[in-house]
Each structure stands twice: as structure tokens, then as C-alpha cells.
Short mmCIF file of C-alpha atoms in Angstrom, two decimals:
data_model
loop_
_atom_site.label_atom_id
_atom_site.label_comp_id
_atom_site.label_asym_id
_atom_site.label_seq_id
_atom_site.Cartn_x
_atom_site.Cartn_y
_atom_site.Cartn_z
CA UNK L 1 -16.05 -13.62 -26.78
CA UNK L 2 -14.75 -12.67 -23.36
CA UNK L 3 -13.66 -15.56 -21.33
CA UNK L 4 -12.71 -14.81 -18.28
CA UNK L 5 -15.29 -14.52 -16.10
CA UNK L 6 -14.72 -11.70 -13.69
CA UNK L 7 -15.03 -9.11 -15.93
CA UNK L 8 -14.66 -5.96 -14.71
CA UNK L 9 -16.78 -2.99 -15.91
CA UNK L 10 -15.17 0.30 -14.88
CA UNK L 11 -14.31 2.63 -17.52
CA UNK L 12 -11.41 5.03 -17.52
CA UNK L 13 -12.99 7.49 -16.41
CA UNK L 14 -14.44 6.16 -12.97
CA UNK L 15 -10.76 5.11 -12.48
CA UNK L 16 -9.36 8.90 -12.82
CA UNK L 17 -12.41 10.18 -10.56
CA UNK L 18 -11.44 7.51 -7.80
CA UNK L 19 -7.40 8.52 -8.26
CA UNK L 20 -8.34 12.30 -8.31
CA UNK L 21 -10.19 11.49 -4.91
CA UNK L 22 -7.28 9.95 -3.24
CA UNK L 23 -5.24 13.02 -4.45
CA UNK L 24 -7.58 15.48 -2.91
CA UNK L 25 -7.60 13.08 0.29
CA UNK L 26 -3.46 13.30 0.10
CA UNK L 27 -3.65 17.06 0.37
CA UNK L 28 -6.59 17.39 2.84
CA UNK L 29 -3.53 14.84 4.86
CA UNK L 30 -0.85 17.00 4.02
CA UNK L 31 -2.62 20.39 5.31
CA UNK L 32 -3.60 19.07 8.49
CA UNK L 33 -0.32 17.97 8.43
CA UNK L 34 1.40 21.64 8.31
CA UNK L 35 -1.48 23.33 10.51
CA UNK L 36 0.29 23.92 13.70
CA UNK L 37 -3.17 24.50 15.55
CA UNK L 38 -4.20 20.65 14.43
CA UNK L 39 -1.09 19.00 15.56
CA UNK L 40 -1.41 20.37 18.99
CA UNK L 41 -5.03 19.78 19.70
CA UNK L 42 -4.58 16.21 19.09
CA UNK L 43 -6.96 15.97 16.17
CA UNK L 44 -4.47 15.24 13.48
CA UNK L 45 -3.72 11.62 14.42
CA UNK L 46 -7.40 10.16 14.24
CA UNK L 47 -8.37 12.66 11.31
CA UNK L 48 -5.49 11.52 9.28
CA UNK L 49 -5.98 7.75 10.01
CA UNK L 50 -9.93 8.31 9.02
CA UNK L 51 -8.22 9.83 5.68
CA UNK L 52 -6.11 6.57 5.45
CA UNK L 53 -9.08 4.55 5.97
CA UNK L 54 -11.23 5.76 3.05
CA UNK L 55 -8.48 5.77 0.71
CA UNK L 56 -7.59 2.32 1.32
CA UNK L 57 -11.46 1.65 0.96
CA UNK L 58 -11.54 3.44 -1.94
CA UNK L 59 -8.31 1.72 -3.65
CA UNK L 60 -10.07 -1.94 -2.70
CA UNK L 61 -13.26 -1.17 -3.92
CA UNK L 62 -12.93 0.61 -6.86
CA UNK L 63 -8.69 -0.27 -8.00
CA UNK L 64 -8.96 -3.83 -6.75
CA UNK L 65 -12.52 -4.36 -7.65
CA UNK L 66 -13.87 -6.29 -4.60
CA UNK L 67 -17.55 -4.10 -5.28
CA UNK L 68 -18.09 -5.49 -7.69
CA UNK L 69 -16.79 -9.20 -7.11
CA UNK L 70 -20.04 -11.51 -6.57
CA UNK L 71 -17.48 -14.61 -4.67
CA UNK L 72 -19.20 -15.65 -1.56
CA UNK L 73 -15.61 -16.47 -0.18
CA UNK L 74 -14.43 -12.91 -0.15
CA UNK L 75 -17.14 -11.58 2.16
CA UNK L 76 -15.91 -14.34 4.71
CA UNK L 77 -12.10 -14.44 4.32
CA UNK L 78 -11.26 -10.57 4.56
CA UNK L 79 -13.72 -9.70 6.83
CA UNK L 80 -12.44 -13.06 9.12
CA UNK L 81 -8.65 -11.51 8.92
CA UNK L 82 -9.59 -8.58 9.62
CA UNK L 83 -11.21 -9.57 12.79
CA UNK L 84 -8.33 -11.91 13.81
CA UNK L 85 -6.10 -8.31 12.99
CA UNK L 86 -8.52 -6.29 15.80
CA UNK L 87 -7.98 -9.26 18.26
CA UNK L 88 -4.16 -8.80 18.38
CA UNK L 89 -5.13 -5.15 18.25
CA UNK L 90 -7.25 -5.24 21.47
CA UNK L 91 -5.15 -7.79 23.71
CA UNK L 92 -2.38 -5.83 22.95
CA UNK L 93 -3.34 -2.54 23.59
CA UNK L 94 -5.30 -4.48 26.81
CA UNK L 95 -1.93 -5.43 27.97
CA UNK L 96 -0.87 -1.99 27.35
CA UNK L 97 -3.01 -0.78 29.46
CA UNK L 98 -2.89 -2.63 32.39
CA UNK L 99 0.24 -3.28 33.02
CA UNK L 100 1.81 -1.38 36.13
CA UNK L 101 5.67 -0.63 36.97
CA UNK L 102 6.66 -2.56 33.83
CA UNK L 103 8.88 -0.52 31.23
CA UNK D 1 -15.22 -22.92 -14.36
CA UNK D 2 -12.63 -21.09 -17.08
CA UNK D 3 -10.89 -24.65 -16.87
CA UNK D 4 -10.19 -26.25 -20.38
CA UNK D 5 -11.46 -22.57 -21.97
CA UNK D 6 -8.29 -22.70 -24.50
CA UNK D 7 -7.49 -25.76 -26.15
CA UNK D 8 -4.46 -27.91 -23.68
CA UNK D 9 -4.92 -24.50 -21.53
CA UNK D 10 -5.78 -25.59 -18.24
CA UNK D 11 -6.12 -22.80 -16.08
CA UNK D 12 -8.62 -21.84 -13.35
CA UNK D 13 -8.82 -18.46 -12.86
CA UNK D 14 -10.98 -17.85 -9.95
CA UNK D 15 -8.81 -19.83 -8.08
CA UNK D 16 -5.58 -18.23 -8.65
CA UNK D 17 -7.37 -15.20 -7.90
CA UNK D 18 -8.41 -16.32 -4.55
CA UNK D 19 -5.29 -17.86 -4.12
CA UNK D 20 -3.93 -14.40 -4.44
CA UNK D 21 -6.06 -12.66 -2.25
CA UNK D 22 -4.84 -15.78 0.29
CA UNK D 23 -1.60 -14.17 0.07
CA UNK D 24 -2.39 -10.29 0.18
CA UNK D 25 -4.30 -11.17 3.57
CA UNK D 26 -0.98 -12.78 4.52
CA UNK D 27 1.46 -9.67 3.84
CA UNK D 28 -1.65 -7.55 5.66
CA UNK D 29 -1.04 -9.57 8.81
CA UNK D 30 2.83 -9.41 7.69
CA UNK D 31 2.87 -5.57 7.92
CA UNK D 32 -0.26 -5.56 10.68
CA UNK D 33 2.09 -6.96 13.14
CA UNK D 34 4.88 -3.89 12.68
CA UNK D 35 1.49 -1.06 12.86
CA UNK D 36 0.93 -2.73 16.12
CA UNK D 37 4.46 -2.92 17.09
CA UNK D 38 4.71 0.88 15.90
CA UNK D 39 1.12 1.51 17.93
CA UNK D 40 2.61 0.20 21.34
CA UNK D 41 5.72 1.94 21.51
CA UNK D 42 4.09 4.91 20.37
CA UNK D 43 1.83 4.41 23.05
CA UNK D 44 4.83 4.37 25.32
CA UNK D 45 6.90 6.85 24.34
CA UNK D 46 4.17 9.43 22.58
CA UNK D 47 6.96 12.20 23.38
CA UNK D 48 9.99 10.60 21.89
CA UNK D 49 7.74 9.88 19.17
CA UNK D 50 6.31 13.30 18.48
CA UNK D 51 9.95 14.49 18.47
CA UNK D 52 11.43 12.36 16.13
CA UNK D 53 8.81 12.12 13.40
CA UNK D 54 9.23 15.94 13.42
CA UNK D 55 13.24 15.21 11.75
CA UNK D 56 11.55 13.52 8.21
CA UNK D 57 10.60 15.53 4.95
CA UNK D 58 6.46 15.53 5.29
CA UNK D 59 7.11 17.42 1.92
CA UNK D 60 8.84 14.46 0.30
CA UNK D 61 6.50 11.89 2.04
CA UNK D 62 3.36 13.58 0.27
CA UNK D 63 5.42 13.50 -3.29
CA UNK D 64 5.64 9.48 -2.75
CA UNK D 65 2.08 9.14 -1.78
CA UNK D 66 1.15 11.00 -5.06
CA UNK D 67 3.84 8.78 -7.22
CA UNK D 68 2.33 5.92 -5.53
CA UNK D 69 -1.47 6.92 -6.11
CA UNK D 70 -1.11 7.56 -9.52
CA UNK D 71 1.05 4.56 -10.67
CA UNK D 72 -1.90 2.65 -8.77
CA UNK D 73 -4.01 4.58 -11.52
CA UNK D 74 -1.78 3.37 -14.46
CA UNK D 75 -1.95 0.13 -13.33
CA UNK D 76 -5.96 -0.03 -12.91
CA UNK D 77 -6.02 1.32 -16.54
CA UNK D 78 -3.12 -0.97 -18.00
CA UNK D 79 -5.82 -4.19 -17.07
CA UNK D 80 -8.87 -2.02 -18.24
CA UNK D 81 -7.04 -1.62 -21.54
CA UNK D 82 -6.00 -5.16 -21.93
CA UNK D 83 -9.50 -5.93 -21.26
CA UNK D 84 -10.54 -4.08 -23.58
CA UNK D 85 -8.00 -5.57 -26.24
CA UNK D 86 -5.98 -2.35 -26.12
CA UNK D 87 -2.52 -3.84 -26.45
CA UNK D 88 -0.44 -0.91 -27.16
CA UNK D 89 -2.00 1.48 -24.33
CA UNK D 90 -1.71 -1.48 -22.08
CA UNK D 91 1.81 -1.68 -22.17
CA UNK D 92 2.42 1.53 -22.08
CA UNK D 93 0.67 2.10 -18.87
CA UNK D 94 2.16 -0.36 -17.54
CA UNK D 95 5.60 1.18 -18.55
CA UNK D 96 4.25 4.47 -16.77
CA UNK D 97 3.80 2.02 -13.30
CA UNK D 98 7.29 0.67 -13.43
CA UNK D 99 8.41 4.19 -14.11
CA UNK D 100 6.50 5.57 -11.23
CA UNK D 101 7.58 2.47 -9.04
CA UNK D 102 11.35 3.19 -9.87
CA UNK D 103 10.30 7.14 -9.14
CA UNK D 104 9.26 6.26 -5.81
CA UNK D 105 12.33 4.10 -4.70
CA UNK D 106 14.89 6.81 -5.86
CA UNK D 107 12.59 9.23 -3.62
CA UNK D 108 13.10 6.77 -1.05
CA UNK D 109 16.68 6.63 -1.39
CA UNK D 110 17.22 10.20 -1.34
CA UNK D 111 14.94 10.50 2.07
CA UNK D 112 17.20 7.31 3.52
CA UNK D 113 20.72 9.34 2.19
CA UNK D 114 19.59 12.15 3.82
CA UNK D 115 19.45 10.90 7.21
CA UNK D 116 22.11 8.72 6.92
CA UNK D 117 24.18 11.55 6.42
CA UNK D 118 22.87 12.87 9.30
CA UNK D 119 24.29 9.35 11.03
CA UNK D 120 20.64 8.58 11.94
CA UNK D 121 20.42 4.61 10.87
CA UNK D 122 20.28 1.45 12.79
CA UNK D 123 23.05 1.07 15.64
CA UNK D 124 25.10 4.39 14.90
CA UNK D 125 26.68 6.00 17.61
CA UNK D 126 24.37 9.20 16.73
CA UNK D 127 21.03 7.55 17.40
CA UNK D 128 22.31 5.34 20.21
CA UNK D 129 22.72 8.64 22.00
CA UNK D 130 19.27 9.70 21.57
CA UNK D 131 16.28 8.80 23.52
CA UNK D 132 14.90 5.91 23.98
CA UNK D 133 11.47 6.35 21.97
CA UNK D 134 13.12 8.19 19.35
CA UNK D 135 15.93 4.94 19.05
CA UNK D 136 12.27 2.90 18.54
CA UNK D 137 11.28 5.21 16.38
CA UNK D 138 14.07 5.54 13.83
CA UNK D 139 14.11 1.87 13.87
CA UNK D 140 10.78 1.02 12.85
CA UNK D 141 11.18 3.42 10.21
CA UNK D 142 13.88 1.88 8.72
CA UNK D 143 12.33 -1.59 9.15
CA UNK D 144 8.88 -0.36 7.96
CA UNK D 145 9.73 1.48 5.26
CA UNK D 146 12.62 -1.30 4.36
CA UNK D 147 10.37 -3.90 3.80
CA UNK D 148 7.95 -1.34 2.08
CA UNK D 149 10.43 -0.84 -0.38
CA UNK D 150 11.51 -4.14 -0.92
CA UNK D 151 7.67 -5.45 -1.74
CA UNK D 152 7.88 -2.01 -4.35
CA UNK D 153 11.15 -3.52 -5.62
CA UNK D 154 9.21 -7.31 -6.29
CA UNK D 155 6.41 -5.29 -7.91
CA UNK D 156 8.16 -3.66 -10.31
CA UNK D 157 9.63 -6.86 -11.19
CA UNK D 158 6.53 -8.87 -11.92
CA UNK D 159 5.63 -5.90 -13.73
CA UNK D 160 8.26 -6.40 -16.31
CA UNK D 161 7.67 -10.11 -16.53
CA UNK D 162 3.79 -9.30 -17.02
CA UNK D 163 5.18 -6.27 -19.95
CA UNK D 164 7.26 -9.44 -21.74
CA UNK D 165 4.11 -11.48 -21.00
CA UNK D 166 1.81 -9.24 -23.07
CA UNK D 167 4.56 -8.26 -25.60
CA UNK D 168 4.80 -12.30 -26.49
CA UNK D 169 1.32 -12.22 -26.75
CA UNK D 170 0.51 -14.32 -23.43
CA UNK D 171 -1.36 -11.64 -22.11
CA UNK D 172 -4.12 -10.80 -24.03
CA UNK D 173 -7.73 -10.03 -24.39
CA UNK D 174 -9.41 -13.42 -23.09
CA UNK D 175 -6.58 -14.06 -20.96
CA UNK D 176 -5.67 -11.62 -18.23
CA UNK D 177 -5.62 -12.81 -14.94
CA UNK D 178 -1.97 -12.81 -14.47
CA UNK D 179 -1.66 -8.91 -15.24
CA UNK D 180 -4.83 -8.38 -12.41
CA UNK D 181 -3.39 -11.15 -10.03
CA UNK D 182 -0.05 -8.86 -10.39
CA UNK D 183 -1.82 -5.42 -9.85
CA UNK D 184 -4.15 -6.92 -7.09
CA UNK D 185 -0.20 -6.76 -5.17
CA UNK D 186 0.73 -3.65 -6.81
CA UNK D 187 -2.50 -1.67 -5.15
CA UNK D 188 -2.14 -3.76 -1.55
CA UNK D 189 1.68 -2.29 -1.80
CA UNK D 190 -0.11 0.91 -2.34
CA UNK D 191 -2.32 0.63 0.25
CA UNK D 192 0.43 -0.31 3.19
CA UNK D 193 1.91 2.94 2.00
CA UNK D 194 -1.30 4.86 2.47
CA UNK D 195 -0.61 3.83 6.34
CA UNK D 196 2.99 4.44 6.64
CA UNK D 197 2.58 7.98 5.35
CA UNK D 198 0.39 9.36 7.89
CA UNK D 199 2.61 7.23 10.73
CA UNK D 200 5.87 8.29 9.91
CA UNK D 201 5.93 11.57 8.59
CA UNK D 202 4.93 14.54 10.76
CA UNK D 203 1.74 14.46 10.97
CA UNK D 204 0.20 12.95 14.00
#
């Protein structure tokens, strides 16, 4: 009966775990946010980018289904942007770094 | 392989999904250009930067991430119940994402009003008198967040053309791709947000 092929079999309720995750995630964010003692030991950037990682990782694997997609294309192209991404990333940040006298 | 699958239907849905994902990996260089723009002058102006992110509402921030989140929820559900040949739930979920989408612009608006009262916004005489890094700073925000809201605006329009889709019947049961294809951008809109939030607001 169904036809189209990339059925997708999550159920409501998996859906409301993985959205109550990225709420909880949101507030663990927000309270590192208003702790003065995190903000000024420097922790609070890299923790709260770690926290944006997983919730995007949890949004494309579970919201935008790539677990379960069987395509061979999708574990090349995203993984291959992602790499050209970290490229500009480095050389950038390369530049950055060793540049002297230049504002 | 789904080609021909309806009689004079040709359609070929794991290519317009691909084709799709083609142009989410786009809009992620698209905005991956600004984090690194945002990165560098951070980088070199980590003061001015500190400073200035200090001025927005982390309060109001966090109450857009949440809208955001959970209209990203709706929307999973809204193709989970068309898949399931809920029609009625479908659409109303899908109602509760545009509402949530529209939620999070008026948010935005209010945050945007509230410093342009302040005469913080591109060029004014205010901000030209600040800093350097903090000039950067402002300006991103208003670029980032811009074209942030702007891809939340186009959502929220395919959304309604995908609500009119299912309500003619279009949509349906063996026939969904469309509504995912159009969620697939909803949740990538989500996820630049996911990014700006912990950037902008004062939290780093």
C-alpha cells in the first residue's frame, strides 16, 4: 500500500523524547549561560557549542531522519561538505594566526 | 524507482529528496561562511565582543530556541501523521508550525525594536561611536539573524502552500515527499538557529 519508499518508522513518541532532549539541552545552555563563575573561567563557549553540536545531531538524525536513510550518496555528500566547511575553517583561522602587525 | 507509481504521475522521489539535501548543504555553506566571518572577528576583538553580546535579552533568545524546537516537533509529527494517513492531525500540526514560525518572528521583532530604540542598528550615529569589535558585532547580528529570519519567513510560506497542498488532497498518504522535502528546510532553519543562539546571546 505505501509507495513511497523511504518510509520512515518513528512513532510519536520517539519524536517528543528527542524534542524533550533538546529542551533539557536549551536549559542546561541557558544556565551556564547565567552562571557568572562559567562565563569567566572560559568554559561556557566550548560547553555551549558541544550543547549545539548534539542538538543539531540529534535534530538530523532523529527530525530529519538521516539514521535511518540507507542512500549510499548521503554518507559521501554531507560528510564531503562538511570537510570542505573545516578547510575554510582551518586556513582561516591559519591566517589568523600568523599574521603579524596586520589589523 | 517511485517513477510511473500513479497513473501519468511521473515523479521520482529519491531524487527530489537528494536534490534537496543538494540545496540544504548549500545554505550550510551559505550561513558557514558568516560563523566563520563571526569566528575571526571574534577572534580579534574577543573584548569588544564579550561586551556587546552582554546588551541582548539571553532571556528572550532561550524563548525562541524553545518556539523553534518545538515547531521543529510539530513539523516531524505533521509528516508522521500524513504518513500514517492522519489527514486532520496533519494539518493541524502543521498549523501549530506556522503558528510557532510567526511566534518566533514577532519575538524577533520585538528583540530588533528594542535595540533600535536604543539607536543600535547598522550605520547609526550611536553604534558608529562605539568600538570597533562591538560595530562588528552588532553588524553580524543584524546580518545573521536577518537572513535567519528571512529563511523562517520562506518556511512558513511553503508551509502554507504544503497546508493547501494536503487540504486539495495532493498531499496524502502514498504521496508525501513534498511535505518532508519542505520540513527537511524547516529543521536545517532550526538547526542554523541552534548556532546563532549560543553565538549571539550572552553566553560565551
Amino acid at each position: 500500500m505505501k509507495s513511497d519508499k523511504h518510509e520512515v518508522s518513528l512513532n510519536y513518541r520517539s519524536y517528543v523524547l528527542v524534542w524533550l532532549a533538546l529542551i533539557i539541552l536549551t536549559g542546561i545552555t541557558y544556565g551556564v549561560a547565567t552562571s557568572e563563575g562559567m562565563r569567566l573561567n572560559g568554559f561556557a563557549a566550548p560547553i555551549a557549542l558541544a550543547i549545539a553540536g548534539t542538538k543539531s545531531g540529534l535534530v538530523l538524525n532523529y527530525f530529519m531522519h538521516l539514521r535511518s536513510e540507507r542512500l549510499q550518496i548521503f554518507r559521501i555528500m554531507i560528510p564531503l561538505v562538511m570537510a570542505v566547511f573545516f578547510v575554510f575553517i582551518a586556513l582561516t583561522f591559519s591566517d589568523l594566526a600568523f599574521r603579524q602587525g596586520v589589523k | 524507482m517511485n517513477i510511473m507509481s500513479e497513473a501519468g504521475d511521473i515523479r521520482d522521489d529519491t531524487g527530489a529528496k537528494v536534490g534537496m539535501w543538494l540545496f540544504l548543504l548549500s545554505e550550510i555553506l551559505l550561513f558557514g561562511g558568516m560563523f566563520i566571518l563571526y569566528s575571526a572577528y571574534r577572534f580579534k576583538n574577543p573584548v569588544d565582543f564579550h561586551n556587546a553580546s552582554g546588551e541582548l535579552d539571553v532571556t528572550l533568545g532561550t524563548l525562541n530556541t524553545l518556539i523553534l524546537l518545538t515547531s521543529s516537533l510539530t513539523m516531524a509529527l505533521s509528516i508522521s501523521a500524513i504518513q500514517k494517513g492522519q489527514r486532520r492531525p496533519s494539518t493541524y500540526l502543521l498549523v501549530a508550525t506556522i503558528f510557532f514560525g510567526l511566534l518566533f518572528l514577532l519575538n524577533k521583532g520585538i528583540e530588533w525594536g528594542a535595540k533600535i530604540d536604543h539607536g543600535i542598528y547598522p550605520n547609526s550615529s550611536t553604534l558608529l561611536d562605539r568600538p570597533r569589535g562591538e560595530i562588528l558585532f552588532f553588524g553580524l547580528y543584524y546580518v545573521m539573524t536577518g537572513l535567519h529570519g528571512l529563511h523562517v519567513l520562506a518556511g512558513i510560506c511553503l508551509l502554507a502552500v504544503m497546508m493547501a497542498f494536503i487540504l486539495k488532497g495532493k498531499i496524502h498518504p502514498s504521496r508525501f515527499t513534498p511535505l518532508e522535502n519542505s520540513g527537511l528546510y524547516w529543521h536545517l532553519v532550526d538547526i542554523i538557529w541552534i548556532f546563532l543562539y549560543p553565538l549571539f546571546y550572552p553566553i560565551t
